[in-house]
Each structure stands twice: as structure tokens, then as C-alpha cells.
mmCIF file of N, CA and C in Angstrom:
data_model
loop_
_atom_site.group_PDB
_atom_site.id
_atom_site.type_symbol
_atom_site.label_atom_id
_atom_site.label_comp_id
_atom_site.label_asym_id
_atom_site.label_seq_id
_atom_site.Cartn_x
_atom_site.Cartn_y
_atom_site.Cartn_z
ATOM 1 N N UNK E 773 28.267 298.136 4.713
ATOM 2 C CA UNK E 773 27.581 297.339 3.701
ATOM 3 C C UNK E 773 26.034 297.646 3.835
ATOM 4 N N UNK E 774 25.341 297.678 2.732
ATOM 5 C CA UNK E 774 23.920 297.961 2.789
ATOM 6 C C UNK E 774 23.127 296.848 3.431
ATOM 7 N N UNK E 775 21.991 297.141 3.967
ATOM 8 C CA UNK E 775 21.193 296.113 4.717
ATOM 9 C C UNK E 775 20.690 295.030 3.784
ATOM 10 N N UNK E 776 20.418 295.332 2.524
ATOM 11 C CA UNK E 776 19.919 294.288 1.615
ATOM 12 C C UNK E 776 20.983 293.275 1.234
ATOM 13 N N UNK E 777 22.242 293.613 1.335
ATOM 14 C CA UNK E 777 23.237 292.612 1.074
ATOM 15 C C UNK E 777 23.318 291.609 2.233
ATOM 16 N N UNK E 778 23.039 292.079 3.486
ATOM 17 C CA UNK E 778 22.960 291.173 4.568
ATOM 18 C C UNK E 778 21.698 290.272 4.444
ATOM 19 N N UNK E 779 20.628 290.805 3.868
ATOM 20 C CA UNK E 779 19.471 289.940 3.659
ATOM 21 C C UNK E 779 19.791 288.827 2.612
ATOM 22 N N UNK E 780 20.478 289.237 1.570
ATOM 23 C CA UNK E 780 20.917 288.231 0.552
ATOM 24 C C UNK E 780 21.799 287.203 1.184
ATOM 25 N N UNK E 781 22.757 287.593 2.039
ATOM 26 C CA UNK E 781 23.590 286.657 2.719
ATOM 27 C C UNK E 781 22.775 285.676 3.574
ATOM 28 N N UNK E 782 21.783 286.246 4.283
ATOM 29 C CA UNK E 782 20.939 285.421 5.175
ATOM 30 C C UNK E 782 20.163 284.424 4.347
ATOM 31 N N UNK E 783 19.674 284.816 3.170
ATOM 32 C CA UNK E 783 18.962 283.928 2.282
ATOM 33 C C UNK E 783 19.838 282.798 1.788
ATOM 34 N N UNK E 784 21.085 283.185 1.399
ATOM 35 C CA UNK E 784 22.027 282.124 0.883
ATOM 36 C C UNK E 784 22.383 281.185 2.038
ATOM 37 N N UNK E 785 22.640 281.713 3.217
ATOM 38 C CA UNK E 785 22.943 280.836 4.381
ATOM 39 C C UNK E 785 21.715 279.945 4.720
ATOM 40 N N UNK E 786 20.586 280.485 4.680
ATOM 41 C CA UNK E 786 19.314 279.752 4.943
ATOM 42 C C UNK E 786 19.091 278.628 3.955
ATOM 43 N N UNK E 787 19.469 278.892 2.657
ATOM 44 C CA UNK E 787 19.405 277.831 1.669
ATOM 45 C C UNK E 787 20.415 276.726 1.910
ATOM 46 N N UNK E 788 21.627 277.133 2.322
ATOM 47 C CA UNK E 788 22.638 276.141 2.621
ATOM 48 C C UNK E 788 22.229 275.287 3.818
ATOM 49 N N UNK E 789 21.547 275.882 4.831
ATOM 50 C CA UNK E 789 21.026 275.120 5.933
ATOM 51 C C UNK E 789 19.978 274.131 5.506
ATOM 52 N N UNK E 790 19.135 274.527 4.623
ATOM 53 C CA UNK E 790 18.080 273.614 4.115
ATOM 54 C C UNK E 790 18.621 272.366 3.561
ATOM 55 N N UNK E 791 19.792 272.471 2.858
ATOM 56 C CA UNK E 791 20.379 271.281 2.256
ATOM 57 C C UNK E 791 21.260 270.503 3.169
ATOM 58 N N UNK E 792 21.889 271.125 4.200
ATOM 59 C CA UNK E 792 22.773 270.429 5.047
ATOM 60 C C UNK E 792 22.227 269.981 6.450
ATOM 61 N N UNK E 793 21.273 270.743 6.921
ATOM 62 C CA UNK E 793 20.653 270.404 8.217
ATOM 63 C C UNK E 793 21.644 270.281 9.424
ATOM 64 N N UNK E 794 22.636 271.138 9.425
ATOM 65 C CA UNK E 794 23.637 271.104 10.482
ATOM 66 C C UNK E 794 23.339 272.133 11.601
ATOM 67 N N UNK E 795 22.457 272.982 11.434
ATOM 68 C CA UNK E 795 22.099 274.057 12.345
ATOM 69 C C UNK E 795 23.139 275.258 12.306
ATOM 70 N N UNK E 796 24.266 275.069 11.739
ATOM 71 C CA UNK E 796 25.291 276.084 11.703
ATOM 72 C C UNK E 796 24.912 277.170 10.726
ATOM 73 N N UNK E 797 24.560 276.784 9.503
ATOM 74 C CA UNK E 797 24.221 277.800 8.493
ATOM 75 C C UNK E 797 22.931 278.535 8.860
ATOM 76 N N UNK E 798 21.991 277.905 9.539
ATOM 77 C CA UNK E 798 20.738 278.529 9.964
ATOM 78 C C UNK E 798 21.045 279.522 11.020
ATOM 79 N N UNK E 799 21.906 279.275 11.939
ATOM 80 C CA UNK E 799 22.262 280.221 12.984
ATOM 81 C C UNK E 799 23.007 281.409 12.359
ATOM 82 N N UNK E 800 23.916 281.123 11.453
ATOM 83 C CA UNK E 800 24.595 282.215 10.796
ATOM 84 C C UNK E 800 23.642 283.059 9.946
ATOM 85 N N UNK E 801 22.602 282.451 9.383
ATOM 86 C CA UNK E 801 21.600 283.197 8.663
ATOM 87 C C UNK E 801 20.913 284.142 9.648
ATOM 88 N N UNK E 802 20.562 283.606 10.795
ATOM 89 C CA UNK E 802 19.957 284.466 11.796
ATOM 90 C C UNK E 802 20.871 285.640 12.210
ATOM 91 N N UNK E 803 22.172 285.321 12.256
ATOM 92 C CA UNK E 803 23.134 286.473 12.671
ATOM 93 C C UNK E 803 23.167 287.449 11.538
ATOM 94 N N UNK E 804 23.049 286.995 10.284
ATOM 95 C CA UNK E 804 23.008 287.925 9.142
ATOM 96 C C UNK E 804 21.749 288.772 9.153
ATOM 97 N N UNK E 805 20.659 288.243 9.613
ATOM 98 C CA UNK E 805 19.399 289.041 9.757
ATOM 99 C C UNK E 805 19.559 290.085 10.834
ATOM 100 N N UNK E 806 20.166 289.707 11.902
ATOM 101 C CA UNK E 806 20.463 290.677 12.999
ATOM 102 C C UNK E 806 21.334 291.856 12.369
ATOM 103 N N UNK E 807 22.343 291.443 11.666
ATOM 104 C CA UNK E 807 23.220 292.417 11.077
ATOM 105 C C UNK E 807 22.462 293.343 10.074
ATOM 106 N N UNK E 808 21.509 292.716 9.340
ATOM 107 C CA UNK E 808 20.744 293.593 8.426
ATOM 108 C C UNK E 808 19.930 294.636 9.138
ATOM 109 N N UNK E 809 19.443 294.275 10.295
ATOM 110 C CA UNK E 809 18.700 295.233 11.104
ATOM 111 C C UNK E 809 19.616 296.318 11.587
ATOM 112 N N UNK E 810 20.853 295.920 12.039
ATOM 113 C CA UNK E 810 21.849 296.931 12.504
ATOM 114 C C UNK E 810 22.222 297.817 11.346
ATOM 115 N N UNK E 811 22.410 297.292 10.185
ATOM 116 C CA UNK E 811 22.790 298.106 9.030
ATOM 117 C C UNK E 811 21.613 299.023 8.551
ATOM 118 N N UNK E 812 20.406 298.503 8.719
ATOM 119 C CA UNK E 812 19.190 299.292 8.411
ATOM 120 C C UNK E 812 19.008 300.506 9.326
ATOM 121 N N UNK E 813 19.479 300.378 10.578
ATOM 122 C CA UNK E 813 19.359 301.458 11.576
ATOM 123 C C UNK E 813 20.429 302.569 11.219
ATOM 124 N N UNK E 814 21.444 302.174 10.487
ATOM 125 C CA UNK E 814 22.448 303.224 10.060
ATOM 126 C C UNK E 814 23.801 303.060 10.756
ATOM 127 N N UNK E 815 24.039 301.948 11.427
ATOM 128 C CA UNK E 815 25.319 301.760 12.047
ATOM 129 C C UNK E 815 26.343 301.302 10.950
ATOM 130 N N UNK E 816 27.568 301.770 11.062
ATOM 131 C CA UNK E 816 28.611 301.576 10.078
ATOM 132 C C UNK E 816 29.094 300.094 10.014
ATOM 133 N N UNK E 817 30.041 299.897 9.140
ATOM 134 C CA UNK E 817 30.541 298.535 8.837
ATOM 135 C C UNK E 817 31.143 297.849 10.012
ATOM 136 N N UNK E 818 31.909 298.598 10.842
ATOM 137 C CA UNK E 818 32.518 298.066 12.028
ATOM 138 C C UNK E 818 31.480 297.581 13.010
ATOM 139 N N UNK E 819 30.442 298.333 13.222
ATOM 140 C CA UNK E 819 29.330 297.931 14.047
ATOM 141 C C UNK E 819 28.569 296.724 13.561
ATOM 142 N N UNK E 820 28.442 296.708 12.220
ATOM 143 C CA UNK E 820 27.781 295.533 11.569
ATOM 144 C C UNK E 820 28.587 294.254 11.774
ATOM 145 N N UNK E 821 29.887 294.376 11.666
ATOM 146 C CA UNK E 821 30.735 293.179 11.821
ATOM 147 C C UNK E 821 30.744 292.710 13.314
ATOM 148 N N UNK E 822 30.704 293.694 14.187
ATOM 149 C CA UNK E 822 30.614 293.365 15.672
ATOM 150 C C UNK E 822 29.278 292.656 15.905
ATOM 151 N N UNK E 823 28.156 293.144 15.377
ATOM 152 C CA UNK E 823 26.895 292.537 15.505
ATOM 153 C C UNK E 823 26.880 291.149 14.927
ATOM 154 N N UNK E 824 27.447 290.943 13.760
ATOM 155 C CA UNK E 824 27.546 289.679 13.123
ATOM 156 C C UNK E 824 28.335 288.683 13.986
ATOM 157 N N UNK E 825 29.449 289.070 14.522
ATOM 158 C CA UNK E 825 30.253 288.263 15.364
ATOM 159 C C UNK E 825 29.561 287.848 16.645
ATOM 160 N N UNK E 826 28.943 288.817 17.307
ATOM 161 C CA UNK E 826 28.177 288.570 18.528
ATOM 162 C C UNK E 826 26.971 287.627 18.390
ATOM 163 N N UNK E 827 26.215 287.930 17.294
ATOM 164 C CA UNK E 827 25.076 287.110 17.060
ATOM 165 C C UNK E 827 25.476 285.689 16.662
ATOM 166 N N UNK E 828 26.544 285.556 15.858
ATOM 167 C CA UNK E 828 26.962 284.264 15.432
ATOM 168 C C UNK E 828 27.502 283.469 16.696
ATOM 169 N N UNK E 829 28.259 284.082 17.496
ATOM 170 C CA UNK E 829 28.873 283.399 18.635
ATOM 171 C C UNK E 829 27.744 283.008 19.658
ATOM 172 N N UNK E 830 26.797 283.887 19.835
ATOM 173 C CA UNK E 830 25.680 283.574 20.742
ATOM 174 C C UNK E 830 24.869 282.389 20.188
ATOM 175 N N UNK E 831 24.606 282.415 18.915
ATOM 176 C CA UNK E 831 23.867 281.326 18.317
ATOM 177 C C UNK E 831 24.609 279.966 18.400
ATOM 178 N N UNK E 832 25.849 280.011 18.004
ATOM 179 C CA UNK E 832 26.622 278.730 18.047
ATOM 180 C C UNK E 832 26.946 278.288 19.423
ATOM 181 N N UNK E 833 27.132 279.178 20.400
ATOM 182 C CA UNK E 833 27.492 278.732 21.709
ATOM 183 C C UNK E 833 26.273 278.441 22.602
ATOM 184 N N UNK E 834 25.121 279.137 22.365
ATOM 185 C CA UNK E 834 23.994 278.932 23.275
ATOM 186 C C UNK E 834 22.865 278.131 22.679
ATOM 187 N N UNK E 835 22.542 278.473 21.405
ATOM 188 C CA UNK E 835 21.347 277.841 20.780
ATOM 189 C C UNK E 835 21.635 276.495 20.275
ATOM 190 N N UNK E 836 22.764 276.341 19.521
ATOM 191 C CA UNK E 836 23.041 275.034 18.876
ATOM 192 C C UNK E 836 23.155 273.844 19.880
ATOM 193 N N UNK E 837 23.858 273.958 20.989
ATOM 194 C CA UNK E 837 23.962 272.821 21.891
ATOM 195 C C UNK E 837 22.530 272.395 22.442
ATOM 196 N N UNK E 838 21.701 273.382 22.736
ATOM 197 C CA UNK E 838 20.363 273.058 23.220
ATOM 198 C C UNK E 838 19.533 272.410 22.170
ATOM 199 N N UNK E 839 19.629 272.904 20.925
ATOM 200 C CA UNK E 839 18.890 272.308 19.825
ATOM 201 C C UNK E 839 19.385 270.879 19.540
ATOM 202 N N UNK E 840 20.646 270.673 19.505
ATOM 203 C CA UNK E 840 21.170 269.337 19.303
ATOM 204 C C UNK E 840 20.792 268.333 20.363
ATOM 205 N N UNK E 841 20.788 268.782 21.638
ATOM 206 C CA UNK E 841 20.348 267.938 22.740
ATOM 207 C C UNK E 841 18.871 267.587 22.561
ATOM 208 N N UNK E 842 18.072 268.566 22.150
ATOM 209 C CA UNK E 842 16.637 268.257 21.946
ATOM 210 C C UNK E 842 16.405 267.315 20.783
ATOM 211 N N UNK E 843 17.228 267.406 19.738
ATOM 212 C CA UNK E 843 17.095 266.559 18.539
ATOM 213 C C UNK E 843 17.547 265.137 18.791
ATOM 214 N N UNK E 844 18.436 264.943 19.795
ATOM 215 C CA UNK E 844 18.912 263.644 20.123
ATOM 216 C C UNK E 844 17.999 262.787 20.953
ATOM 217 N N UNK E 845 16.992 263.347 21.479
ATOM 218 C CA UNK E 845 16.030 262.641 22.269
ATOM 219 C C UNK E 845 15.297 261.594 21.408
ATOM 220 N N UNK E 846 14.960 260.444 21.999
ATOM 221 C CA UNK E 846 14.157 259.488 21.406
ATOM 222 C C UNK E 846 12.728 259.959 21.392
ATOM 223 N N UNK E 847 11.993 259.675 20.322
ATOM 224 C CA UNK E 847 10.555 260.120 20.309
ATOM 225 C C UNK E 847 9.791 259.490 21.406
ATOM 226 N N UNK E 848 8.827 260.243 21.929
ATOM 227 C CA UNK E 848 8.004 259.766 23.003
ATOM 228 C C UNK E 848 6.997 258.779 22.527
ATOM 229 N N UNK E 849 6.600 258.798 21.277
ATOM 230 C CA UNK E 849 5.631 257.867 20.784
ATOM 231 C C UNK E 849 6.333 256.903 19.790
ATOM 232 N N UNK E 850 6.011 255.643 19.845
ATOM 233 C CA UNK E 850 6.563 254.667 18.950
ATOM 234 C C UNK E 850 5.547 254.457 17.914
ATOM 235 N N UNK E 851 6.019 254.187 16.698
ATOM 236 C CA UNK E 851 5.084 253.997 15.545
ATOM 237 C C UNK E 851 5.322 252.674 14.931
ATOM 238 N N UNK E 852 4.337 252.264 14.124
ATOM 239 C CA UNK E 852 4.401 250.953 13.401
ATOM 240 C C UNK E 852 4.561 249.796 14.302
ATOM 241 N N UNK E 853 5.369 248.842 13.909
ATOM 242 C CA UNK E 853 5.509 247.597 14.642
ATOM 243 C C UNK E 853 6.207 247.876 15.970
ATOM 244 N N UNK E 854 7.029 248.936 16.069
ATOM 245 C CA UNK E 854 7.691 249.271 17.323
ATOM 246 C C UNK E 854 6.693 249.534 18.475
ATOM 247 N N UNK E 855 5.474 250.020 18.089
ATOM 248 C CA UNK E 855 4.477 250.363 19.117
ATOM 249 C C UNK E 855 3.918 249.090 19.735
ATOM 250 N N UNK E 856 4.168 247.913 19.126
ATOM 251 C CA UNK E 856 3.554 246.635 19.646
ATOM 252 C C UNK E 856 4.482 246.033 20.673
ATOM 253 N N UNK E 857 5.744 246.439 20.783
ATOM 254 C CA UNK E 857 6.638 245.914 21.756
ATOM 255 C C UNK E 857 6.173 246.244 23.144
ATOM 256 N N UNK E 858 6.040 245.265 24.007
ATOM 257 C CA UNK E 858 5.582 245.446 25.392
ATOM 258 C C UNK E 858 4.083 245.149 25.477
ATOM 259 N N UNK E 859 3.399 244.967 24.407
ATOM 260 C CA UNK E 859 1.949 244.734 24.447
ATOM 261 C C UNK E 859 1.634 243.334 24.911
ATOM 262 N N UNK E 860 0.469 243.089 25.412
ATOM 263 C CA UNK E 860 0.023 241.736 25.801
ATOM 264 C C UNK E 860 -0.779 241.161 24.620
ATOM 265 N N UNK E 861 -0.577 239.832 24.459
ATOM 266 C CA UNK E 861 -1.235 239.130 23.435
ATOM 267 C C UNK E 861 -1.640 237.755 23.949
ATOM 268 N N UNK E 862 -2.577 237.066 23.214
ATOM 269 C CA UNK E 862 -3.060 235.764 23.620
ATOM 270 C C UNK E 862 -2.614 234.757 22.519
ATOM 271 N N UNK E 863 -2.199 233.594 22.981
ATOM 272 C CA UNK E 863 -1.750 232.572 22.050
ATOM 273 C C UNK E 863 -3.002 231.886 21.429
ATOM 274 N N UNK E 864 -2.996 231.895 20.074
ATOM 275 C CA UNK E 864 -4.139 231.295 19.350
ATOM 276 C C UNK E 864 -3.782 229.838 18.842
ATOM 277 N N UNK E 865 -2.498 229.696 18.530
ATOM 278 C CA UNK E 865 -1.935 228.433 18.097
ATOM 279 C C UNK E 865 -0.635 228.239 18.802
ATOM 280 N N UNK E 866 -0.342 227.082 19.338
ATOM 281 C CA UNK E 866 0.809 226.810 20.144
ATOM 282 C C UNK E 866 2.059 227.476 19.647
ATOM 283 N N UNK E 867 2.831 228.132 20.497
ATOM 284 C CA UNK E 867 4.040 228.915 20.067
ATOM 285 C C UNK E 867 5.183 228.111 20.541
ATOM 286 N N UNK E 868 6.161 227.905 19.599
ATOM 287 C CA UNK E 868 7.384 227.227 19.940
ATOM 288 C C UNK E 868 8.568 228.148 19.470
ATOM 289 N N UNK E 869 9.736 227.584 19.415
ATOM 290 C CA UNK E 869 10.906 228.405 19.027
ATOM 291 C C UNK E 869 10.877 228.758 17.540
ATOM 292 N N UNK E 870 10.034 227.987 16.765
ATOM 293 C CA UNK E 870 10.055 228.224 15.293
ATOM 294 C C UNK E 870 8.779 228.742 14.716
ATOM 295 N N UNK E 871 7.650 228.439 15.394
ATOM 296 C CA UNK E 871 6.374 228.893 14.815
ATOM 297 C C UNK E 871 5.268 229.013 15.887
ATOM 298 N N UNK E 872 4.144 229.668 15.529
ATOM 299 C CA UNK E 872 3.019 229.849 16.431
ATOM 300 C C UNK E 872 2.198 231.013 15.893
ATOM 301 N N UNK E 873 1.104 231.220 16.640
ATOM 302 C CA UNK E 873 0.185 232.322 16.188
ATOM 303 C C UNK E 873 -0.453 232.976 17.436
ATOM 304 N N UNK E 874 -0.463 234.302 17.427
ATOM 305 C CA UNK E 874 -1.011 235.017 18.598
ATOM 306 C C UNK E 874 -2.013 236.027 18.123
ATOM 307 N N UNK E 875 -2.881 236.475 19.058
ATOM 308 C CA UNK E 875 -3.802 237.567 18.745
ATOM 309 C C UNK E 875 -3.301 238.789 19.461
ATOM 310 N N UNK E 876 -2.905 239.832 18.597
ATOM 311 C CA UNK E 876 -2.207 241.002 19.118
ATOM 312 C C UNK E 876 -2.892 242.212 18.591
ATOM 313 N N UNK E 877 -3.433 243.049 19.444
ATOM 314 C CA UNK E 877 -4.115 244.269 19.071
ATOM 315 C C UNK E 877 -5.193 243.974 18.045
ATOM 316 N N UNK E 878 -5.950 242.886 18.251
ATOM 317 C CA UNK E 878 -7.025 242.603 17.360
ATOM 318 C C UNK E 878 -6.614 241.919 16.053
ATOM 319 N N UNK E 879 -5.358 241.622 15.835
ATOM 320 C CA UNK E 879 -4.931 240.942 14.604
ATOM 321 C C UNK E 879 -4.131 239.690 14.976
ATOM 322 N N UNK E 880 -4.138 238.763 14.053
ATOM 323 C CA UNK E 880 -3.350 237.540 14.240
ATOM 324 C C UNK E 880 -1.965 237.716 13.674
ATOM 325 N N UNK E 881 -0.997 237.428 14.525
ATOM 326 C CA UNK E 881 0.443 237.570 14.097
ATOM 327 C C UNK E 881 1.166 236.235 14.273
ATOM 328 N N UNK E 882 2.072 235.957 13.365
ATOM 329 C CA UNK E 882 2.931 234.800 13.529
ATOM 330 C C UNK E 882 3.866 235.126 14.733
ATOM 331 N N UNK E 883 4.211 234.074 15.441
ATOM 332 C CA UNK E 883 4.989 234.281 16.651
ATOM 333 C C UNK E 883 6.004 233.218 16.885
ATOM 334 N N UNK E 884 6.980 233.485 17.646
ATOM 335 C CA UNK E 884 7.932 232.437 18.098
ATOM 336 C C UNK E 884 8.302 232.828 19.576
ATOM 337 N N UNK E 885 8.721 231.850 20.295
ATOM 338 C CA UNK E 885 9.065 231.974 21.709
ATOM 339 C C UNK E 885 10.453 232.582 21.799
ATOM 340 N N UNK E 886 10.588 233.513 22.766
ATOM 341 C CA UNK E 886 11.898 234.114 23.051
ATOM 342 C C UNK E 886 12.882 233.119 23.543
ATOM 343 N N UNK E 887 12.457 232.291 24.465
ATOM 344 C CA UNK E 887 13.284 231.156 24.942
ATOM 345 C C UNK E 887 12.996 229.952 24.122
ATOM 346 N N UNK E 888 14.031 229.399 23.462
ATOM 347 C CA UNK E 888 13.805 228.302 22.514
ATOM 348 C C UNK E 888 13.325 227.064 23.182
ATOM 349 N N UNK E 889 13.473 226.951 24.459
ATOM 350 C CA UNK E 889 13.032 225.731 25.158
ATOM 351 C C UNK E 889 11.565 225.776 25.537
ATOM 352 N N UNK E 890 10.891 226.942 25.449
ATOM 353 C CA UNK E 890 9.548 227.119 25.804
ATOM 354 C C UNK E 890 8.563 226.623 24.705
ATOM 355 N N UNK E 891 7.485 225.961 25.122
ATOM 356 C CA UNK E 891 6.398 225.636 24.307
ATOM 357 C C UNK E 891 5.211 226.295 25.000
ATOM 358 N N UNK E 892 4.579 227.286 24.345
ATOM 359 C CA UNK E 892 3.553 228.068 25.003
ATOM 360 C C UNK E 892 2.221 227.580 24.468
ATOM 361 N N UNK E 893 1.340 227.073 25.392
ATOM 362 C CA UNK E 893 0.064 226.459 24.928
ATOM 363 C C UNK E 893 -0.982 227.592 24.554
ATOM 364 N N UNK E 894 -2.008 227.134 23.868
ATOM 365 C CA UNK E 894 -3.092 228.014 23.479
ATOM 366 C C UNK E 894 -3.797 228.579 24.647
ATOM 367 N N UNK E 895 -4.184 229.871 24.589
ATOM 368 C CA UNK E 895 -4.873 230.588 25.644
ATOM 369 C C UNK E 895 -3.885 231.298 26.630
ATOM 370 N N UNK E 896 -2.663 231.062 26.516
ATOM 371 C CA UNK E 896 -1.724 231.714 27.439
ATOM 372 C C UNK E 896 -1.525 233.132 27.096
ATOM 373 N N UNK E 897 -1.414 234.051 28.100
ATOM 374 C CA UNK E 897 -1.145 235.442 27.834
ATOM 375 C C UNK E 897 0.312 235.582 27.787
ATOM 376 N N UNK E 898 0.837 236.337 26.720
ATOM 377 C CA UNK E 898 2.241 236.538 26.510
ATOM 378 C C UNK E 898 2.489 238.035 26.327
ATOM 379 N N UNK E 899 3.731 238.425 26.503
ATOM 380 C CA UNK E 899 4.164 239.795 26.243
ATOM 381 C C UNK E 899 5.051 239.786 24.996
ATOM 382 N N UNK E 900 4.865 240.771 24.179
ATOM 383 C CA UNK E 900 5.708 240.899 22.932
ATOM 384 C C UNK E 900 6.988 241.573 23.378
ATOM 385 N N UNK E 901 8.105 240.828 23.154
ATOM 386 C CA UNK E 901 9.403 241.304 23.566
ATOM 387 C C UNK E 901 10.080 242.066 22.384
ATOM 388 N N UNK E 902 9.862 241.622 21.161
ATOM 389 C CA UNK E 902 10.417 242.320 19.985
ATOM 390 C C UNK E 902 9.619 241.886 18.792
ATOM 391 N N UNK E 903 9.779 242.613 17.664
ATOM 392 C CA UNK E 903 9.185 242.281 16.453
ATOM 393 C C UNK E 903 10.296 242.061 15.406
ATOM 394 N N UNK E 904 10.264 240.917 14.773
ATOM 395 C CA UNK E 904 11.258 240.636 13.730
ATOM 396 C C UNK E 904 10.539 240.422 12.439
ATOM 397 N N UNK E 905 10.527 241.478 11.584
ATOM 398 C CA UNK E 905 9.776 241.342 10.369
ATOM 399 C C UNK E 905 8.282 241.316 10.637
ATOM 400 N N UNK E 906 7.635 240.211 10.327
ATOM 401 C CA UNK E 906 6.167 239.995 10.557
ATOM 402 C C UNK E 906 5.968 238.972 11.670
ATOM 403 N N UNK E 907 7.022 238.711 12.452
ATOM 404 C CA UNK E 907 6.886 237.739 13.516
ATOM 405 C C UNK E 907 7.150 238.388 14.871
ATOM 406 N N UNK E 908 6.257 238.102 15.791
ATOM 407 C CA UNK E 908 6.383 238.623 17.153
ATOM 408 C C UNK E 908 7.153 237.613 18.007
ATOM 409 N N UNK E 909 8.136 238.122 18.709
ATOM 410 C CA UNK E 909 8.874 237.258 19.616
ATOM 411 C C UNK E 909 8.301 237.484 21.053
ATOM 412 N N UNK E 910 7.765 236.372 21.620
ATOM 413 C CA UNK E 910 6.949 236.518 22.819
ATOM 414 C C UNK E 910 7.551 235.725 23.958
ATOM 415 N N UNK E 911 7.045 236.093 25.184
ATOM 416 C CA UNK E 911 7.429 235.400 26.418
ATOM 417 C C UNK E 911 6.203 235.296 27.297
ATOM 418 N N UNK E 912 5.971 234.179 27.940
ATOM 419 C CA UNK E 912 4.771 234.035 28.754
ATOM 420 C C UNK E 912 4.712 235.009 29.927
ATOM 421 N N UNK E 913 3.563 235.617 30.159
ATOM 422 C CA UNK E 913 3.424 236.587 31.258
ATOM 423 C C UNK E 913 3.661 236.004 32.598
ATOM 424 N N UNK E 914 3.240 234.807 32.833
ATOM 425 C CA UNK E 914 3.375 234.223 34.195
ATOM 426 C C UNK E 914 4.793 233.882 34.567
ATOM 427 N N UNK E 915 5.714 233.941 33.575
ATOM 428 C CA UNK E 915 7.178 233.658 33.867
ATOM 429 C C UNK E 915 7.933 234.923 33.962
ATOM 430 N N UNK E 916 7.314 236.105 33.753
ATOM 431 C CA UNK E 916 8.030 237.364 33.858
ATOM 432 C C UNK E 916 8.249 237.688 35.362
ATOM 433 N N UNK E 917 9.407 238.271 35.624
ATOM 434 C CA UNK E 917 9.749 238.575 37.033
ATOM 435 C C UNK E 917 8.863 239.649 37.578
#
């Protein structure tokens, strides 16, 4: 098969990868590129098919598992309201199980106590345990283990 046919196959597989994001079509596109080089050197159809098979197997067996493992990692940086979890804040208005106000990262946030039995007085330092919408769920620092 001529080398430009393998290039067309690589382009088609690359396009399929763009739409599916499975890593399979992309690795097969890479194998087709390797095969295009083999065909360009002048090796016959049998050699091209062997090159395609070896490059495909190597990509699917070696590269794909490593790439999937890397993609499954949680991001090292948190963004948006997730970045506020674990931050320290100061109570501006008494915090109860239903309402309150804290100063968090220079902004005032509505807040509620994590433990429904707690009433957290003004001036107390608290830790943000989670964010629910626009409300910070907090717990007093002095009660943390």
C-alpha cells in the first residue's frame, strides 16, 4: 500500500480520536504513521502490516494504561469554591445550624454550623468543612482534634 494511504488512514483515525477521546483511535493513528514511514522506506505490504500490528499492540499495551492512569488522577489545584474548603475564617455574625456570616478570604459568606447543636459566637475562628451553594459549612477551630 502506498505511504500516503497510511497518512490518510492516520488522519481519519486522528479525527475519530478527536470526537471520542478514548485514546484508542489516537494510538492507532500513531501506528498508521509508523506504517507510513515503513511504506515510505520501501518495505512491502507484509512488512507494513507487521509494523502496523506491532505499533498498535505497543501503543495499546504500553502507552494507553499509563495515559489512563495519569488522566484518573485528581487535579493538584482546586478551583472555585472547592479551593475554599479547609480555609480558616472568622465569624462576623453568630453561626447556628441555619444561618450566620463569616469572613472568608476577604469576603463575607453566609455560613451554617456543621454540628447542628453548635452556636458559634462572633470572633471565633472556624474551618470551612464544605461549600453548599453560596453557604460555607463551618466548624470551630478550637474543637478540631
